[in-house]
Tab-separated table of C-alpha atoms and ligand atoms in Angstrom:
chain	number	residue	atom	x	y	z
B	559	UNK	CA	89.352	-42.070	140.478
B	560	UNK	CA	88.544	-39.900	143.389
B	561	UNK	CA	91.420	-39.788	145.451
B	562	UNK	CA	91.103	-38.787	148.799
B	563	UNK	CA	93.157	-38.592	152.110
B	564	UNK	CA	93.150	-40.376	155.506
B	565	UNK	CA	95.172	-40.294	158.105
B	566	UNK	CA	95.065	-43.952	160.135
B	567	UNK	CA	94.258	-45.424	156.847
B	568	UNK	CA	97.352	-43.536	155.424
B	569	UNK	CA	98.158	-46.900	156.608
B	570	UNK	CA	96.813	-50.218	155.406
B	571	UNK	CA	92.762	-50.228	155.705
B	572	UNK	CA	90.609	-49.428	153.264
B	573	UNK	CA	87.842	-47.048	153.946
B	574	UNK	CA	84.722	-47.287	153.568
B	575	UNK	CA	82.974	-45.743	150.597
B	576	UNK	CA	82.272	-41.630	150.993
B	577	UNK	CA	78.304	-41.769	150.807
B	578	UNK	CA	78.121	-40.002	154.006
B	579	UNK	CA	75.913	-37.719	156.219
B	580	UNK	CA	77.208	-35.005	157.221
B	581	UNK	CA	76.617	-33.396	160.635
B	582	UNK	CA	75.530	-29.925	161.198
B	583	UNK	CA	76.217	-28.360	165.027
B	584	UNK	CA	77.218	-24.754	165.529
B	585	UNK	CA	78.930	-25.665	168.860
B	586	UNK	CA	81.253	-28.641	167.339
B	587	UNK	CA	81.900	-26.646	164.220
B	588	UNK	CA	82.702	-23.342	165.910
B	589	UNK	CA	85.322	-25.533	168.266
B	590	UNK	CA	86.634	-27.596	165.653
B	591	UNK	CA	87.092	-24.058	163.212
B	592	UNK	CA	88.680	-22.424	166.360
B	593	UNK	CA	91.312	-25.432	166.509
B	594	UNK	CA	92.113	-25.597	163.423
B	595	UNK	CA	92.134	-21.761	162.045
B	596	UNK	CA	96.232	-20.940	163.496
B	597	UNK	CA	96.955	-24.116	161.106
B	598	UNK	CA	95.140	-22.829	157.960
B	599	UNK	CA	96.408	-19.569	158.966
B	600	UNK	CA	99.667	-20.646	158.642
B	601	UNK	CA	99.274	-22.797	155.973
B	602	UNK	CA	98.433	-19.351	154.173
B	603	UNK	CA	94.798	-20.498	153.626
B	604	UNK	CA	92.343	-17.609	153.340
B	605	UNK	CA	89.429	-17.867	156.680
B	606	UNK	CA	86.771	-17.588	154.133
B	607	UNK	CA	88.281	-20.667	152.159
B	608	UNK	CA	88.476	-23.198	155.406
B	609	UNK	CA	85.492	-25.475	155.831
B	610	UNK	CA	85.026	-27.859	158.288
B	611	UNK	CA	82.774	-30.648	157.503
B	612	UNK	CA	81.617	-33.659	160.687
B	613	UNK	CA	81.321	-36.539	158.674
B	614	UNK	CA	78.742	-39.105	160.334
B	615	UNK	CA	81.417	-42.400	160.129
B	616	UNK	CA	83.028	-44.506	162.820
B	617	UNK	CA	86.078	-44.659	161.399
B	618	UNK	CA	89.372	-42.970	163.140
B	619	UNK	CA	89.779	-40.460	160.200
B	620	UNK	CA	90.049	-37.342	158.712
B	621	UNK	CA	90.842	-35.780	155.632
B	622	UNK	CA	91.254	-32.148	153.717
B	623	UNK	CA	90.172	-31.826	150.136
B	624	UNK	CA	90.861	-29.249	147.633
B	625	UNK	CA	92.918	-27.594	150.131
B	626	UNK	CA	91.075	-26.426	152.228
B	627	UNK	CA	87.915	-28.327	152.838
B	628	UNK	CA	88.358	-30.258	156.247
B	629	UNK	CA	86.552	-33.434	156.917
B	630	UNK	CA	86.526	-35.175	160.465
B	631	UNK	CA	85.095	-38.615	160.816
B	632	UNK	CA	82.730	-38.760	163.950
B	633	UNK	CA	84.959	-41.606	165.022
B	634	UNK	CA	87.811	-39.415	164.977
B	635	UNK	CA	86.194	-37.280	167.165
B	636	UNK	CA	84.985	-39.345	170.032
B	637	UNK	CA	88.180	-41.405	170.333
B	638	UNK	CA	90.955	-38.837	169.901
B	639	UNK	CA	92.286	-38.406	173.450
B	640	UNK	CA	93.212	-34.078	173.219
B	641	UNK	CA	92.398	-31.235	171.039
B	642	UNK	CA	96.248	-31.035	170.086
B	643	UNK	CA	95.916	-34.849	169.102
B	644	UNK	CA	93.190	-33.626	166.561
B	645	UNK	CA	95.360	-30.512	165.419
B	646	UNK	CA	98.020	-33.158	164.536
B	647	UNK	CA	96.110	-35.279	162.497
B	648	UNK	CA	94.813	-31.851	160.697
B	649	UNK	CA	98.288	-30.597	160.351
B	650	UNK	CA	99.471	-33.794	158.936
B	651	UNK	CA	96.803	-33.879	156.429
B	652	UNK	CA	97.604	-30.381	155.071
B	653	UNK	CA	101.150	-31.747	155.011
B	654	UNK	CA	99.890	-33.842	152.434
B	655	UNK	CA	98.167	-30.566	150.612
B	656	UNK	CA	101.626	-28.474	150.717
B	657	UNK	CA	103.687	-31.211	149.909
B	658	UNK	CA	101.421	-31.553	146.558
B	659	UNK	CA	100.284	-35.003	147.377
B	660	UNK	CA	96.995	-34.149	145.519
B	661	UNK	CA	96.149	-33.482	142.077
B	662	UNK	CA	93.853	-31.142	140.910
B	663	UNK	CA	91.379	-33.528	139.245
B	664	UNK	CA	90.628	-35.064	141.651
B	665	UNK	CA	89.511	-31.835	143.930
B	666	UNK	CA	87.115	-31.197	140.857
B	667	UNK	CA	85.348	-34.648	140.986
B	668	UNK	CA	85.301	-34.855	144.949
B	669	UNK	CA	83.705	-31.401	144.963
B	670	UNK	CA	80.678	-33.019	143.000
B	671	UNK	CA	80.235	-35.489	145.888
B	672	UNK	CA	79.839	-33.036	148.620
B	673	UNK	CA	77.103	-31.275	146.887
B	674	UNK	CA	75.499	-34.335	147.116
B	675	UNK	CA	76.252	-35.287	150.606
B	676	UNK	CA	73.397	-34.817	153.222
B	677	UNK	CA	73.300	-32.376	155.871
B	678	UNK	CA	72.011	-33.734	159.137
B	679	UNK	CA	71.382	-31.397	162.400
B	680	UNK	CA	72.372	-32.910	165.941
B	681	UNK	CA	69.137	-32.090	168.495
B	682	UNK	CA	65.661	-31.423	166.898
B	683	UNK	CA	67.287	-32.493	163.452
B	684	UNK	CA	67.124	-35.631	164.887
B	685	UNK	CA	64.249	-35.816	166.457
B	686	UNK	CA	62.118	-34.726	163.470
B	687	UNK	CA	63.674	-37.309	161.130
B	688	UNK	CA	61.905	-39.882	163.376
B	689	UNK	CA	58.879	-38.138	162.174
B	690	UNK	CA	60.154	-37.668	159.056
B	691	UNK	CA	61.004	-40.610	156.519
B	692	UNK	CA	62.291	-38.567	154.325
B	693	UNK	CA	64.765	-37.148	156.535
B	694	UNK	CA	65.400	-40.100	158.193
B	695	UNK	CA	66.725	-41.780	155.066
B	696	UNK	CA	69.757	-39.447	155.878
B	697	UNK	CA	72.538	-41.580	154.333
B	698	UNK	CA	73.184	-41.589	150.534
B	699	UNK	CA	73.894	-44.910	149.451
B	700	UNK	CA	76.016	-44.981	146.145
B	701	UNK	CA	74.263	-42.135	144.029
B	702	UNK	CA	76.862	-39.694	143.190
B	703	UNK	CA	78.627	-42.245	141.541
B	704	UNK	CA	82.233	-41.372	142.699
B	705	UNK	CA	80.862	-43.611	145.871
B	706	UNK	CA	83.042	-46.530	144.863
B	707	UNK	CA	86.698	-44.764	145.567
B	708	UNK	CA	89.781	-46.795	146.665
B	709	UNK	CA	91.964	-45.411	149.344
B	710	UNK	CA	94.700	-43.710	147.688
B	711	UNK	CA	97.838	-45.211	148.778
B	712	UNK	CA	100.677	-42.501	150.443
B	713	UNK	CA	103.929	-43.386	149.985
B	714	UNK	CA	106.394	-43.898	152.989
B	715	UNK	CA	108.077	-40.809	151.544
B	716	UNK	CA	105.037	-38.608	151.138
B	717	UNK	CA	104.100	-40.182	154.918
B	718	UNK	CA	106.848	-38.637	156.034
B	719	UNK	CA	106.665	-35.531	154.459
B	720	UNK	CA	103.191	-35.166	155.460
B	721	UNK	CA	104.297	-35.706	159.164
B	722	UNK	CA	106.987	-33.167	158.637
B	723	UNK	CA	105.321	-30.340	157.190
B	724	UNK	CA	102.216	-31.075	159.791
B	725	UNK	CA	104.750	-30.671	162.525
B	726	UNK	CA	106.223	-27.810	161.374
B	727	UNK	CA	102.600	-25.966	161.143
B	728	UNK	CA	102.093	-27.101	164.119
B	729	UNK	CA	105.501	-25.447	165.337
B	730	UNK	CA	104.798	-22.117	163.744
B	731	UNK	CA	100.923	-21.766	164.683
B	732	UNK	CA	102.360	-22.338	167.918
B	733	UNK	CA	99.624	-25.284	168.845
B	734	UNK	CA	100.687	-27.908	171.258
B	735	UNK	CA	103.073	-30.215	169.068
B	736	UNK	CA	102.898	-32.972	172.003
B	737	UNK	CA	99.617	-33.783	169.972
B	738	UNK	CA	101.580	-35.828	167.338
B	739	UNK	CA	103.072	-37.549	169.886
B	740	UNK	CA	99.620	-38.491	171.555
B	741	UNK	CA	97.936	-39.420	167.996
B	742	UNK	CA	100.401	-41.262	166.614
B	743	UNK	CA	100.684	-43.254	170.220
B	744	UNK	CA	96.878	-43.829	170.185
B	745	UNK	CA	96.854	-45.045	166.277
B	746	UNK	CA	100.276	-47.384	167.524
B	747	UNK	CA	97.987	-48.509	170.242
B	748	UNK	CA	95.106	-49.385	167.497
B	749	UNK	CA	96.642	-50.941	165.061
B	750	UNK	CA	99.822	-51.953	166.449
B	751	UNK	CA	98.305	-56.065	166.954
B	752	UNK	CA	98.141	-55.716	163.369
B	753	UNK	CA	101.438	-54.225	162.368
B	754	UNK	CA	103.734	-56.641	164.986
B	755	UNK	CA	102.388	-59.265	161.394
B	756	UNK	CA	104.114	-57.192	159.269
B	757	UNK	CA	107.568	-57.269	157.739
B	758	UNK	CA	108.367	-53.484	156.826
B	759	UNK	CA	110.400	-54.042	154.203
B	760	UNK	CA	107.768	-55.752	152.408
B	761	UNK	CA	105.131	-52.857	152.333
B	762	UNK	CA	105.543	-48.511	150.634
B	763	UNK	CA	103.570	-47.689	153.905
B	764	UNK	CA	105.395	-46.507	157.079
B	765	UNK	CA	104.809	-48.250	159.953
B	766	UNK	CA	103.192	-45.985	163.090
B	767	UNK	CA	106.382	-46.912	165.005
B	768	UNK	CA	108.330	-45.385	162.334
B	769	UNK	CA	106.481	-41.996	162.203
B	770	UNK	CA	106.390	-42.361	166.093
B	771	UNK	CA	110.432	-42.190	166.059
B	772	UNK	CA	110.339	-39.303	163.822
B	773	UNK	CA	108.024	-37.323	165.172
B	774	UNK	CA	110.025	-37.734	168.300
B	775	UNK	CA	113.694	-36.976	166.662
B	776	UNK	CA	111.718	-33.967	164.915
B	777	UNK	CA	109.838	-32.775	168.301
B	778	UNK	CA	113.439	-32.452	169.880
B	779	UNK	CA	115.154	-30.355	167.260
B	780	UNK	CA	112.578	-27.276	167.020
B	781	UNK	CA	114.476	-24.170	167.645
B	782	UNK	CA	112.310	-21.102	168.550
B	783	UNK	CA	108.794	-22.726	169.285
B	784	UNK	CA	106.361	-21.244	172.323
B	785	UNK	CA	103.987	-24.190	173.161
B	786	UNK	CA	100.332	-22.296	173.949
B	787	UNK	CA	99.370	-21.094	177.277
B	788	UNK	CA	98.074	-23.565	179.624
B	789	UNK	CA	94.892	-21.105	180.047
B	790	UNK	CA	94.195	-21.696	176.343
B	791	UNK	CA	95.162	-25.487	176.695
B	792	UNK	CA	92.437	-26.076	179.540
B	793	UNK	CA	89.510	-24.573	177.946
B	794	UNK	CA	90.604	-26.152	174.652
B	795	UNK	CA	90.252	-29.708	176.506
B	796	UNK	CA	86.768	-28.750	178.933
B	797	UNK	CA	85.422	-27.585	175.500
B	798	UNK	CA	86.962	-30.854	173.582
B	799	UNK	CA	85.658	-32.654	176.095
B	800	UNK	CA	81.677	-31.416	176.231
B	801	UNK	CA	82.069	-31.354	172.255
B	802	UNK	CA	82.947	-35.182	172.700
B	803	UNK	CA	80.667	-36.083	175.298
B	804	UNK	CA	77.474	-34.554	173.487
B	805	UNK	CA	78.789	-36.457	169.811
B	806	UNK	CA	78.098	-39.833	171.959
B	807	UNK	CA	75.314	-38.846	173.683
B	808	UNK	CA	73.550	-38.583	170.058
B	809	UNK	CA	75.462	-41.113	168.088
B	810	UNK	CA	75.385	-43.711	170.315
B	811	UNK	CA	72.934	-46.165	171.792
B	812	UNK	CA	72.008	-45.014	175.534
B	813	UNK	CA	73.300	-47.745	177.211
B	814	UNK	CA	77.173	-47.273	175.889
B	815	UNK	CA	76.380	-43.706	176.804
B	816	UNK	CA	75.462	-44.643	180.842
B	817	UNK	CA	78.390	-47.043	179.845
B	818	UNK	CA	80.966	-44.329	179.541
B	819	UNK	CA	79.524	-41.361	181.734
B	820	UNK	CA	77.705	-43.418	184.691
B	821	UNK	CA	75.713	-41.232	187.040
B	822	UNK	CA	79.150	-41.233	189.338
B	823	UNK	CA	80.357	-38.969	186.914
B	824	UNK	CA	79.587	-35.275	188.152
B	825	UNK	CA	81.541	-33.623	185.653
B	826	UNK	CA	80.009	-31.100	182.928
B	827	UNK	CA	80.500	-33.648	180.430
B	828	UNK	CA	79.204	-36.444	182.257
B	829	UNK	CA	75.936	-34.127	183.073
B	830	UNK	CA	75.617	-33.316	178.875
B	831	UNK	CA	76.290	-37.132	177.372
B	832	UNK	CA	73.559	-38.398	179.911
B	833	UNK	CA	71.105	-35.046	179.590
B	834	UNK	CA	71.575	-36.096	175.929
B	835	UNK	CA	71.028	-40.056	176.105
B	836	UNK	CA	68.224	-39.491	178.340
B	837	UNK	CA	66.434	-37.015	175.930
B	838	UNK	CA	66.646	-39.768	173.285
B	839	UNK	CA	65.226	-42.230	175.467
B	840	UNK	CA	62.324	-40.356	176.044
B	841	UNK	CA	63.098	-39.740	180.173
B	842	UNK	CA	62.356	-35.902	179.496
B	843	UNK	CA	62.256	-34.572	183.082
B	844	UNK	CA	65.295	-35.724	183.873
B	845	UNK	CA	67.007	-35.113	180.601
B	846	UNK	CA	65.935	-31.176	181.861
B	847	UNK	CA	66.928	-31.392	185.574
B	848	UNK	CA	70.530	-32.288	184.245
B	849	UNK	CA	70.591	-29.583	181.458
B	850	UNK	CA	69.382	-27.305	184.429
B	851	UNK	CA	72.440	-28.293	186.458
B	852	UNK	CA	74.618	-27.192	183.809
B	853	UNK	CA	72.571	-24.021	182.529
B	854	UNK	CA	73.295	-23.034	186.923
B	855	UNK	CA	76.655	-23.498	186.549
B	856	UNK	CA	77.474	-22.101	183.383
B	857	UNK	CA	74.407	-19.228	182.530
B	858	UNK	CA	76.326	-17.784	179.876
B	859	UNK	CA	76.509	-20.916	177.669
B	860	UNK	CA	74.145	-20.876	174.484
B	861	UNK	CA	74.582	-24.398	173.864
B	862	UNK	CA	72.941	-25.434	177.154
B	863	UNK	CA	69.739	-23.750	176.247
B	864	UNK	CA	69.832	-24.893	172.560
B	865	UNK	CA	69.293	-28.422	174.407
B	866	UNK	CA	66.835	-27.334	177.404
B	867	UNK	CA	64.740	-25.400	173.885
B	868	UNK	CA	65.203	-29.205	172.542
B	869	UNK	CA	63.928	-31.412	175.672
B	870	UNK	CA	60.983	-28.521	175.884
B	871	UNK	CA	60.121	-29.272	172.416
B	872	UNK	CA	59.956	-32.402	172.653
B	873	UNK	CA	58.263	-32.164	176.000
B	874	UNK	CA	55.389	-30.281	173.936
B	875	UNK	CA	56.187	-27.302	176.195
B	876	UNK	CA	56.615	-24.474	172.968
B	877	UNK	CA	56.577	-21.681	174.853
B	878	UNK	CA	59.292	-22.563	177.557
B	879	UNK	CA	60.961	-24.333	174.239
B	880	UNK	CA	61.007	-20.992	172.439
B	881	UNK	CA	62.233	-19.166	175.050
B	882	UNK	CA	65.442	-21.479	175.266
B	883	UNK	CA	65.940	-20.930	171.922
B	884	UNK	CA	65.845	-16.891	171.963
B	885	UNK	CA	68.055	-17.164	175.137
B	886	UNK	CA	70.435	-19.252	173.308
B	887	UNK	CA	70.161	-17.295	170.295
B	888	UNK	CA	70.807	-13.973	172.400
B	889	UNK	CA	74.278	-15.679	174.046
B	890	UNK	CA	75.501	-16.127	170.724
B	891	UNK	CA	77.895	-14.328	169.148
B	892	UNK	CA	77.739	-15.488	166.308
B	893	UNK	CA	75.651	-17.160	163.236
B	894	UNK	CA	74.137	-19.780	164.599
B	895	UNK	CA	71.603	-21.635	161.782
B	896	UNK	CA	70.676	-24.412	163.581
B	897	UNK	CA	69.620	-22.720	166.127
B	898	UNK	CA	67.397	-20.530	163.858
B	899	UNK	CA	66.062	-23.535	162.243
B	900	UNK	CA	64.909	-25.240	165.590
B	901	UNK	CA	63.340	-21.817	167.129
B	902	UNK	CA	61.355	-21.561	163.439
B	903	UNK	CA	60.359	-25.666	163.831
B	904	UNK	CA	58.771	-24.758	167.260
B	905	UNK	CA	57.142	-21.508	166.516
B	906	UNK	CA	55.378	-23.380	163.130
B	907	UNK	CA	53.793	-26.244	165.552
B	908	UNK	CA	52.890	-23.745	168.360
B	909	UNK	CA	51.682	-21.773	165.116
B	910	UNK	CA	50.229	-18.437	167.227
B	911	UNK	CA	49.162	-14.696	165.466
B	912	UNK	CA	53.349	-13.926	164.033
B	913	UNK	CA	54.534	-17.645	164.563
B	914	UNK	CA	55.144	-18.319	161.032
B	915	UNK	CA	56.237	-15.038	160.252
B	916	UNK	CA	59.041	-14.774	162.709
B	917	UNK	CA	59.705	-18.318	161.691
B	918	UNK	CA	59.989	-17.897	157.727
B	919	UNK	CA	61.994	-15.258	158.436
B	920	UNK	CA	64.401	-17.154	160.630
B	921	UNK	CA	64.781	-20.132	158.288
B	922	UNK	CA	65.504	-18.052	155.383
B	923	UNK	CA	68.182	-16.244	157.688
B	924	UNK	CA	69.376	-20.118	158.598
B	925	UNK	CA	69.615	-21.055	155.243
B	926	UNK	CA	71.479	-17.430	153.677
B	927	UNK	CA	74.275	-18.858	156.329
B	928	UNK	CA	74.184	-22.904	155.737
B	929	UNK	CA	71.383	-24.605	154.042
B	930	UNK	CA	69.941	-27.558	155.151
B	931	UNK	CA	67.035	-29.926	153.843
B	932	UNK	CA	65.621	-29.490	157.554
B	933	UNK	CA	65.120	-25.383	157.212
B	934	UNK	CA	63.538	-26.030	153.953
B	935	UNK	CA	61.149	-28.554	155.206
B	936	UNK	CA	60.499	-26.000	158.208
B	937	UNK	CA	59.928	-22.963	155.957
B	938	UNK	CA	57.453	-24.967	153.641
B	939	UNK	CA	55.495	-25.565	157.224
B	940	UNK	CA	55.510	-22.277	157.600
B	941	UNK	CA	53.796	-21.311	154.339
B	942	UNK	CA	51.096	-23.818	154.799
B	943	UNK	CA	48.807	-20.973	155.210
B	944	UNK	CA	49.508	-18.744	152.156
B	945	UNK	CA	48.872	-20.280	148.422
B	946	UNK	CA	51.160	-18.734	146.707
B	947	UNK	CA	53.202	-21.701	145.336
B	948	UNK	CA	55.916	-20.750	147.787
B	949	UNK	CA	55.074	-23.876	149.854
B	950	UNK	CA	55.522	-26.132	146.639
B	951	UNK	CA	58.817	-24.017	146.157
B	952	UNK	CA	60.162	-24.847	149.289
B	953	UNK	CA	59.230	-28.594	148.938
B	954	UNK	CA	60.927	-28.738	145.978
B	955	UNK	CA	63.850	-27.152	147.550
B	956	UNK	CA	63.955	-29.938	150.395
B	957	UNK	CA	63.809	-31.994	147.634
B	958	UNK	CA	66.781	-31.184	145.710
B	959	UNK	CA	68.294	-31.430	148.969
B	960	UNK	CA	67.697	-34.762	149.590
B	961	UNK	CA	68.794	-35.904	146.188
B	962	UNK	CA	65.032	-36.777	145.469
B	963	UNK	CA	65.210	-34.909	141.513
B	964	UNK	CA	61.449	-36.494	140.243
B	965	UNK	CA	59.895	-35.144	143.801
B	966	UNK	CA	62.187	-32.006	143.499
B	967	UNK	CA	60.514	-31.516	139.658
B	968	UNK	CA	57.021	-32.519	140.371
B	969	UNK	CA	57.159	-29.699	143.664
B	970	UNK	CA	58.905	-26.820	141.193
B	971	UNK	CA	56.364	-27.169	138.197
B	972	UNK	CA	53.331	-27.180	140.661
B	973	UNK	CA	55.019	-23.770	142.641
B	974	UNK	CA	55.433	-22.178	138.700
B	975	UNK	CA	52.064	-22.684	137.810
B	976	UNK	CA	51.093	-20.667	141.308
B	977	UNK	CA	54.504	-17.827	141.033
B	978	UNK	CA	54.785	-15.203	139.177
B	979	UNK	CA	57.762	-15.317	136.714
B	980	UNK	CA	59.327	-12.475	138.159
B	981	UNK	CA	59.189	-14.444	141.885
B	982	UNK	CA	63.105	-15.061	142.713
B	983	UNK	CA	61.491	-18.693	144.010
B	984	UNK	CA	60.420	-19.079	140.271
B	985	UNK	CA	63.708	-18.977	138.804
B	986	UNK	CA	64.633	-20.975	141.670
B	987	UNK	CA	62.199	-23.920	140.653
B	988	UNK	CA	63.826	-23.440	137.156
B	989	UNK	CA	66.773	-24.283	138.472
B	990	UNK	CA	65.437	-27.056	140.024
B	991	UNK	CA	63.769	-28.329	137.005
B	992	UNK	CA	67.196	-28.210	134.728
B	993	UNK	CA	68.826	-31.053	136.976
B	994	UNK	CA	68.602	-34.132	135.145
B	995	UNK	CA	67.289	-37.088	136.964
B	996	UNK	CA	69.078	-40.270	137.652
B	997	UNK	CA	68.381	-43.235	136.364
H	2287	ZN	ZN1	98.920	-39.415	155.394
C-alpha cells in the first residue's frame, strides 16, 4: 500500500486518489523552492535532492515523499492565508520524515507513480491543450495502478511529533513560526463544524484544537530564535500573493476570478488574476492593457512578459509575442523551461528563415532542465521540415509522456526505420519500445 502524507487530512478525510496533473510554472516553483530551501536546509537535505512538485487538486494539502520530494495541492495554495502558514505545513510534514513516520517501501512504489504523473504548463500550456486533445486529456485516471491508496492514518503521537519537529525547523531556519499558529487556526476554522461532533477520546487522531494548544505552549518556550526580517517577510507575502492570485486566475472559472479580485481592486495581484481570467476568456486587449500596467510598474519582472508573450500569442501577434518572451527570458536569472518551451511554440507557427532552428534548440535546452510532453510536441513541430525520423522520435517521446505506450511504439519503430543506429534519438526510441504496454 502506498502510503503517503497529508497534512489537514492528517486528520479524518480521506483523500482523493493520487492520479494527478502536475503543474509546471517557473515563477510558483522558484517561490515555493525559495520558501521552503532554509527548512530542507536544516533538515540536512542536500539542494539538489529537494523537489517541489504543484499538484493540480483542490484539496487543502500537502505532502513530502521519500524525503525530500515536496508536493503542494493547488488548493493548498490558493487558500493558505501567508507564506509562513505554508512553511508550517512543510515543516510539519518533514516532521513526519525525521521522526521516521515513513517506511522505505513505500518511497520505492510512490516513486513509480510520479513518473507517471503528467506535467502540465500554466499559460500557453494551456492554451495549446485546447488545441490539443491529447494534451488536454491531462489527468491520469487510475493507470499506474498504485491510484487506489488509502490515507495513511498518523497517530496522535506521531501528530504531535510531526508538529514538534516542524516547529523546531521552523525555529532553527529562522522562518516566521507564527505560521503554525495561522495554519493550524485556518484548518480549526475548516473543519472545526466537523470536529465540535466528535468525542476525542474515541478517535488516535488529534484534534486541531489540540495541536493548536501545543503549538502555542511550544511557540512560548523557544529560547534563542530570531523571527526573519520584516523586509524579507513583505516581499515573501507581495510575491505569495501574485503567486496566488495568478494560480486562480488559471484554475478557476472567470467569474469566481472577477468574484475575488473585482475591478475595485488596484493592487498588483488584483491587476494579474484579472489580466489572467480575461486572457482565458478571450478579451485579449484588455487582458494586455492590464499586463501593461504591471510590466510599467514593475519593468524588471520576467514573469509579466512571460504573460504579455502569452496574450500576443494568442492574439496571433508572433513577433511582439516573441519579443516578450526574449525579454522575459533576458530578466531571468535563472533556468526557466517553460519559458523556452513557449518562445520555441511561437517561433514554429510564425515558422520564418531560423524559426525552427532557434526553436529546436530551445526545447531541447527546456527539456535537458525539466521535460515536459508540451516541449516534445513543440520540438516534433519543429522538425516538420526535415525527414529524418527525428519528427517520429519526438512524437514518440510526447508519447511516452503522456502514458500513450502503443502510440509511443508505433512513433519509435517508424523514427528507426528513418535513424541511423548510431542516432542518440535511436537508442532513445529503443528505449521507448522496451516499455511494456498496459493492458
Ligand atoms: Zn501529519
Amino acid at each position: 500500500m502506498l502510503k503517503k502524507l497529508a497534512f489537514l487530512i492528517c486528520l479524518l478525510i480521506p483523500v482523493s486518489s493520487f492520479g494527478a496533473t502536475l503543474i509546471n510554472d517557473t515563477e510558483t516553483e522558484s517561490l515555493l523552492r525559495e520558501l521552503v530551501l532554509p527548512l530542507s536546509r536544516t533538515a540536512d537535505i542536500p539542494d539538489t535532492h529537494l523537489h517541489i512538485y504543484i499538484v493540480r487538486d483542490d484539496d487543502f494539502n500537502a505532502f513530502v515523499r521519500g524525503g525530500q520530494d515536496v508536493f503542494v495541492n493547488t488548493g493548498l495554495l490558493t487558500q493558505i492565508r501567508t507564506p509562513s502558514a505554508f512553511q508550517a505545513v512543510v515543516a510539519h510534514e518533514l516532521g513526519h520524515v525525521l521522526g521516521g513516520h515513513i517506511s522505505q517501501m513505500s518511497n520505492r512504489i510512490s516513486a513509480e507513480a510520479t513518473r507517471t504523473m503528467l506535467i502540465q504548463a500554466l499559460g500557453v500550456g494551456l492554451m495549446v491543450a485546447g488545441g490539443n486533445p491529447t494534451l488536454g486529456a491531462g489527468i491520469m485516471a487510475g493507470s499506474s495502478g498504485v491510484a487506489q491508496q488509502s490515507m495513511l492514518a498518523f497517530t496522535r503521537d506521531e501528530e504531535r511529533i510531526a508538529d514538534n519537529m516542524g516547529l523546531s525547523l521552523m525555529a532553527q531556519s529562522g522562518t516566521d513560526v507564527k505560521g503554525f499558529i495561522t495554519v493550524l487556526e485556518q484548518m480549526r476554522d475548516i473543519s472545526g463544524a466537523l470536529e465540535s461532533k466528535i468525542n476525542p477520546n474515541r478517535i488516535n487522531h488529534p484534534l486541531t484544537s489540540e495541536r493548536l494548544n501545543n503549538i502555542k505552549a511550544q511557540i512560548s518556550q523557544l529560547s534563542d530564535y530570531t523571527p526573519p526580517s520584516s523586509d524579507e517577510m513583505l516581499r515573501h507575502t507581495s510575491e505569495y500573493e501574485r503567486v496566488r492570485a495568478k494560480l486562480i486566475g488559471y484554475l478557476e472559472p472567470a467569474s469566481r476570478v472577477f468574484e475575488k479580485y473585482p475591478y475595485s481592486d488596484k493592487s498588483d495581484a488584483g491587476l494579474y488574476a484579472r489580466a489572467i481570467a480575461n486572457m482565458r476568456s478571450g478579451d485579449l486587449d484588455t487582458a494586455a492593457t492590464g499586463t501593461r500596467t504591471l510590466i510599467s510598474r514593475h519593468p524588471n519582472n520576467p514573469y509579466f512578459y512571460e504573460l504579455l508573450g502569452d496574450i500576443e500569442y494568442q492574439s496571433g501577434n508572433y513577433d511582439a509575442s516573441a519579443s516578450a518572451y526574449e525579454k522575459s527570458l533576458s530578466l531571468m536569472n535563472k533556468s526557466a523551461p517553460q519559458i523556452e518551451t513557449a518562445l520555441a511554440l511561437v517561433l514554429t507557427a510564425r515558422n520564418r528563415d531560423g524559426d525552427n532552428a532557434r526553436a529546436i534548440e530551445l526545447a531541447k535546452r527546456s527539456l535537458l532542465v525539466s521535460p515536459a510532453p508540451l516541449a516534445y510536441w513543440v520540438l516534433a513541430r519543429a522538425y516538420a521540415d526535415q525527414g529524418s525520423g527525428l519528427q517520429d522520435w519526438a512524437f514518440a517521446e510526447y508519447y511516452n509522456m503522456l502514458g500513450k505506450t502503443n502510440m509511443a511504439h508505433d512513433y519509435a519503430a517508424r523514427a528507426q526505420k528513418q535513424l541511423p543506429k548510431s542516432a542518440p534519438e535511436y537508442l532513445k526510441c529503443s528505449d521507448i519500445l522496451s516499455i511494456k504496454t498496459k493492458k
